[in-house]
Coordinates of N, CA and C in Angstrom, one line a residue:
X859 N -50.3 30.6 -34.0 CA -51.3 29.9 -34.7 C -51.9 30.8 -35.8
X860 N -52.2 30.2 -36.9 CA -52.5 31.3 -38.1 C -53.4 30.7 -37.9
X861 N -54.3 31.6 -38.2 CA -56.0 32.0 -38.8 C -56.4 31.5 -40.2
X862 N -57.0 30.2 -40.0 CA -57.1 29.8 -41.7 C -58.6 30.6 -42.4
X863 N -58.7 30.4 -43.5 CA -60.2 30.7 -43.7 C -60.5 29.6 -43.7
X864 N -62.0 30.3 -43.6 CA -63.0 28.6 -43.4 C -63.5 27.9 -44.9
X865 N -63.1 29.1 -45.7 CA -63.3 28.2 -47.0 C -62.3 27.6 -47.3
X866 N -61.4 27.4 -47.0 CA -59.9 26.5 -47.0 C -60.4 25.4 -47.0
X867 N -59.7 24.5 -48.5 CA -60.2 23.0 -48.1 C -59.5 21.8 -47.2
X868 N -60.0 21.2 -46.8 CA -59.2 20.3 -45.9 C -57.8 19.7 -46.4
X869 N -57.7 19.3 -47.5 CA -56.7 18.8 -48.4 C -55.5 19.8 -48.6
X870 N -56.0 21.2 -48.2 CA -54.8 21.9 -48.6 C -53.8 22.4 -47.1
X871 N -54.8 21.6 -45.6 CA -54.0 22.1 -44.6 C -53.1 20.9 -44.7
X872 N -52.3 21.5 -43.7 CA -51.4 20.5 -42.6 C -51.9 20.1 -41.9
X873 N -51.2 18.8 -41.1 CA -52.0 18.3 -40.1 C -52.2 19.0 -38.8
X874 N -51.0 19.9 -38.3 CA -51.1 20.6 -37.4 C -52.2 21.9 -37.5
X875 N -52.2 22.4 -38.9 CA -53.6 23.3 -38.9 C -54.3 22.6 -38.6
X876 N -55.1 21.5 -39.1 CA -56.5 21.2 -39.1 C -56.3 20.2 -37.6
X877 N -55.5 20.0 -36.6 CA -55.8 19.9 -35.6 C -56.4 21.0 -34.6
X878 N -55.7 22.5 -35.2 CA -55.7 23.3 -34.6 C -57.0 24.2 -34.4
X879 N -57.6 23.9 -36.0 CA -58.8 24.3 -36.2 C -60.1 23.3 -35.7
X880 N -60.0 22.5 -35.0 CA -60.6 21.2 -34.4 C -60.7 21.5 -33.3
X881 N -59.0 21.9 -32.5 CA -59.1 21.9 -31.3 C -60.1 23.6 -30.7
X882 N -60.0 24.6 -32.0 CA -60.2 26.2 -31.6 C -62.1 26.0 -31.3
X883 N -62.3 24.8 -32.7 CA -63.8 24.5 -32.6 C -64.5 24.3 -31.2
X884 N -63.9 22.9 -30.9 CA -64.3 22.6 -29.9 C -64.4 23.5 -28.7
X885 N -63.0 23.9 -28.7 CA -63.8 24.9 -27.4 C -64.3 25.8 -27.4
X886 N -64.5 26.6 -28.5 CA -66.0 27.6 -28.8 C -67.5 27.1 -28.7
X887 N -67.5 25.6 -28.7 CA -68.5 25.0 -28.6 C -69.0 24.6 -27.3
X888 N -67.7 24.2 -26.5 CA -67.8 23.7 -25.6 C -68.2 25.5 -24.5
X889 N -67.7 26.4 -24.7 CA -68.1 28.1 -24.3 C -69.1 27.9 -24.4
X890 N -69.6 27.9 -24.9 CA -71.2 28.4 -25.6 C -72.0 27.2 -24.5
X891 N -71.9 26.3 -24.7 CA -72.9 25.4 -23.4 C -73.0 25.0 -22.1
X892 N -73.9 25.2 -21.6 CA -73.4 24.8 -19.7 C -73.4 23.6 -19.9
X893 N -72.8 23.2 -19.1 CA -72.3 21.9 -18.6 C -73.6 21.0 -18.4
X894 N -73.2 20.0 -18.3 CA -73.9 18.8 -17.9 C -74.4 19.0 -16.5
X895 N -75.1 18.1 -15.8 CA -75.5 19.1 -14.5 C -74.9 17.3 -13.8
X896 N -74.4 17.1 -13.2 CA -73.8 16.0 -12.6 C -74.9 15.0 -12.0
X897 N -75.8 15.5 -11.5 CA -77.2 14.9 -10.7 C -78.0 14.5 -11.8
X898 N -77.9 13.6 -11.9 CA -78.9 13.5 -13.6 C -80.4 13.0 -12.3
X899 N -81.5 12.8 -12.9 CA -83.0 12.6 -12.6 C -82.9 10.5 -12.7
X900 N -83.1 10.2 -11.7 CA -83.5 8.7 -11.6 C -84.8 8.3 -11.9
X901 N -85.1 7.2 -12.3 CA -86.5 7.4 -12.4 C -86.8 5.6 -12.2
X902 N -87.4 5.3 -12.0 CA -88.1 3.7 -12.3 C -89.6 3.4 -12.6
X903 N -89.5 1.8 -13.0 CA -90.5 1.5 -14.2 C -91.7 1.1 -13.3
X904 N -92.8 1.4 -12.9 CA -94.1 0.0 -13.0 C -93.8 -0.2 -11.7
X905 N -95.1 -0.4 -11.0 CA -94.8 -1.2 -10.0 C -94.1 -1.8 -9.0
X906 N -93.2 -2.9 -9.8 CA -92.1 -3.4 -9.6 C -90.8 -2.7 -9.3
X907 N -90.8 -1.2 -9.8 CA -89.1 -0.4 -9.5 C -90.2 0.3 -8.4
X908 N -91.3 0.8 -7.9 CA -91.6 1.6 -7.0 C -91.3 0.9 -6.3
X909 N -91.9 -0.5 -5.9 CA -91.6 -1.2 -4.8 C -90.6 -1.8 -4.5
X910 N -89.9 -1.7 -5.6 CA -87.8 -2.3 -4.8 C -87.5 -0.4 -4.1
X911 N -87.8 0.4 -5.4 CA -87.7 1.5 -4.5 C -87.7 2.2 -3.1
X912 N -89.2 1.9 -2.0 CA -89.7 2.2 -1.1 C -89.4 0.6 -0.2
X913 N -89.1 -0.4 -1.0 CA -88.5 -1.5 -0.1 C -89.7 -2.3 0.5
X914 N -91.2 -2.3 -0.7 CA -92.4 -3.0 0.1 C -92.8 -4.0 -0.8
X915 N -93.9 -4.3 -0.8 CA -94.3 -5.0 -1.3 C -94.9 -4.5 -3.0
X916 N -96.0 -4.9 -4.4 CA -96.3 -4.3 -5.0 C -97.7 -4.0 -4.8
X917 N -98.3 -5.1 -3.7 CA -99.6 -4.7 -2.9 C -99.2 -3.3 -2.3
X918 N -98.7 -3.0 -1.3 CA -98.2 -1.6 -0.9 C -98.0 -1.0 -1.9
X919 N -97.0 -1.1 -3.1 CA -96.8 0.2 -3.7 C -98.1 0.3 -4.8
X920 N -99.1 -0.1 -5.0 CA -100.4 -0.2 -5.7 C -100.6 0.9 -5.0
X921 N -100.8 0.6 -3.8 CA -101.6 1.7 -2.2 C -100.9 2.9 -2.3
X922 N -99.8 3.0 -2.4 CA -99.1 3.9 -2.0 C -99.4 5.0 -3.8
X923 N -98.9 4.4 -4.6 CA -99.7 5.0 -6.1 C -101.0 6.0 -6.4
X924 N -102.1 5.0 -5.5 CA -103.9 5.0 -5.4 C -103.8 6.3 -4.6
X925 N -103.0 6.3 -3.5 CA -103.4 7.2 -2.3 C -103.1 8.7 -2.8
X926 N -102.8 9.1 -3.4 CA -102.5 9.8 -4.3 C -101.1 11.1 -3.7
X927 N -100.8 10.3 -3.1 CA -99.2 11.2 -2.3 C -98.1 11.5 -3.4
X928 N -98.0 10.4 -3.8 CA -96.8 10.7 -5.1 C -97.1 10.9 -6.5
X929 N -98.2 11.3 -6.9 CA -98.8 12.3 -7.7 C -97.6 12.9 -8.6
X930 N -97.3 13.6 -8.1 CA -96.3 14.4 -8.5 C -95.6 14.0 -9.1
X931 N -94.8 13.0 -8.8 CA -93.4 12.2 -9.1 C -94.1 11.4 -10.4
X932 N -95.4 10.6 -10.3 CA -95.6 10.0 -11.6 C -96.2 10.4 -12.5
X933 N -95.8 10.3 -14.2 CA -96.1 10.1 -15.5 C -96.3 8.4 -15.9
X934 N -97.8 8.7 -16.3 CA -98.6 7.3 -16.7 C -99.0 7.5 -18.0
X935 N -98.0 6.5 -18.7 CA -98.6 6.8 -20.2 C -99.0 5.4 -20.5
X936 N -100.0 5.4 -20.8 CA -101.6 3.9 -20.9 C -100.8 3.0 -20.1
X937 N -100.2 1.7 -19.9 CA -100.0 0.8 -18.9 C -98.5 1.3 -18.3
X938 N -97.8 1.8 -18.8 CA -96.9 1.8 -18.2 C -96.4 3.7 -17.1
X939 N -95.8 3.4 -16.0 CA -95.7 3.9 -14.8 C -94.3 4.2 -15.3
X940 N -93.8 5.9 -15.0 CA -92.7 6.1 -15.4 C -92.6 7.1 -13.8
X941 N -91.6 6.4 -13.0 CA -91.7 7.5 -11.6 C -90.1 8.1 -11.4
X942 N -90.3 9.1 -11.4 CA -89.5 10.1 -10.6 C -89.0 10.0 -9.3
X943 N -87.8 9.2 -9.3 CA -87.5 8.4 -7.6 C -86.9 9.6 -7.0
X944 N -86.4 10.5 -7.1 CA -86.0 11.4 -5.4 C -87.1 12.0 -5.3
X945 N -87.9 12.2 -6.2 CA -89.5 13.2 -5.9 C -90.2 12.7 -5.2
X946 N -90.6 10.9 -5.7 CA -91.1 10.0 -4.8 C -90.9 10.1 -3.5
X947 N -89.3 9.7 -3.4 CA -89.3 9.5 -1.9 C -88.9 11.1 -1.4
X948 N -89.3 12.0 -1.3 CA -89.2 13.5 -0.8 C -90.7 13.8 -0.7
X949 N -91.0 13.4 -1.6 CA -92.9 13.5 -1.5 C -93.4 12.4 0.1
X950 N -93.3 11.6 -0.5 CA -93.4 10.2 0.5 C -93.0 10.4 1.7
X951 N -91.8 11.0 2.2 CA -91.3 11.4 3.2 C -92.1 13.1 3.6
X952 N -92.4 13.7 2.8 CA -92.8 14.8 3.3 C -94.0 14.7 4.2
X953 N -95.3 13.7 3.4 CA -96.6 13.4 3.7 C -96.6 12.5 4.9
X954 N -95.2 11.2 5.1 CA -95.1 10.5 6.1 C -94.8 11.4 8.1
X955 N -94.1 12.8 7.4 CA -94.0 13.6 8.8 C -94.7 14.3 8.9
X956 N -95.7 14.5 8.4 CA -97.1 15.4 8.8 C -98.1 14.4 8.9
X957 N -98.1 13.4 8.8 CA -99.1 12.3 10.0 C -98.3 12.4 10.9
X958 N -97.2 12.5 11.1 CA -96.6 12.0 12.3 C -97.0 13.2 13.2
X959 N -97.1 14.1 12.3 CA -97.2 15.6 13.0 C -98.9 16.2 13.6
X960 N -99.5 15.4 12.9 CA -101.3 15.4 13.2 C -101.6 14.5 14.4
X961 N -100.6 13.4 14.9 CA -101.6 12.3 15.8 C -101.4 13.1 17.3

């Protein structure tokens, strides 16, 4: 594989250079960045995704919002509820075994 310059215009490679110089790109590009992280962040909307989430009602997840346990997990920007669902329920679950652990 020869080494083109990079002021070389496109018009004057072959197709197998300027594949080649595509293919050298990419993966100096692709070097240079970590990966995608597989686990991406779930999140649901309002009310209505907390409470398909936690499987209650939206009277309950109002309560459950108020009581201030999952804190953490939500970002409230003016009406709308943007929640962080494994934080939710890891939070939710953390505070649910430490009543269990007080009575």
């Amino acid at each position: 594989m020869k080494k083109n310059n990079p002021n070389t215009r496109i018009i004057d490679l072959t197709l197998g250079e300027l594949l080649d110089a595509v293919e050298e790109r990419v993966k100096a590009t692709l070097a240079g960045k970590p990966q995608a992280d597989d686990k991406k962040k779930r999140y649901v909307y309002g009310l209505k995704g907390l409470a398909k989430l936690f499987g209650c009602s939206k009277t309950t997840a109002s309560r459950i919002k108020t009581s201030g346990k999952i804190d953490k997990a939500i970002t409230q920007i003016g009406a709308l509820l943007i929640i962080d669902a494994d934080l939710a329920l890891s939070l939710a679950g953390k505070q649910e075994a430490t009543d269990n652990t007080q009575k």
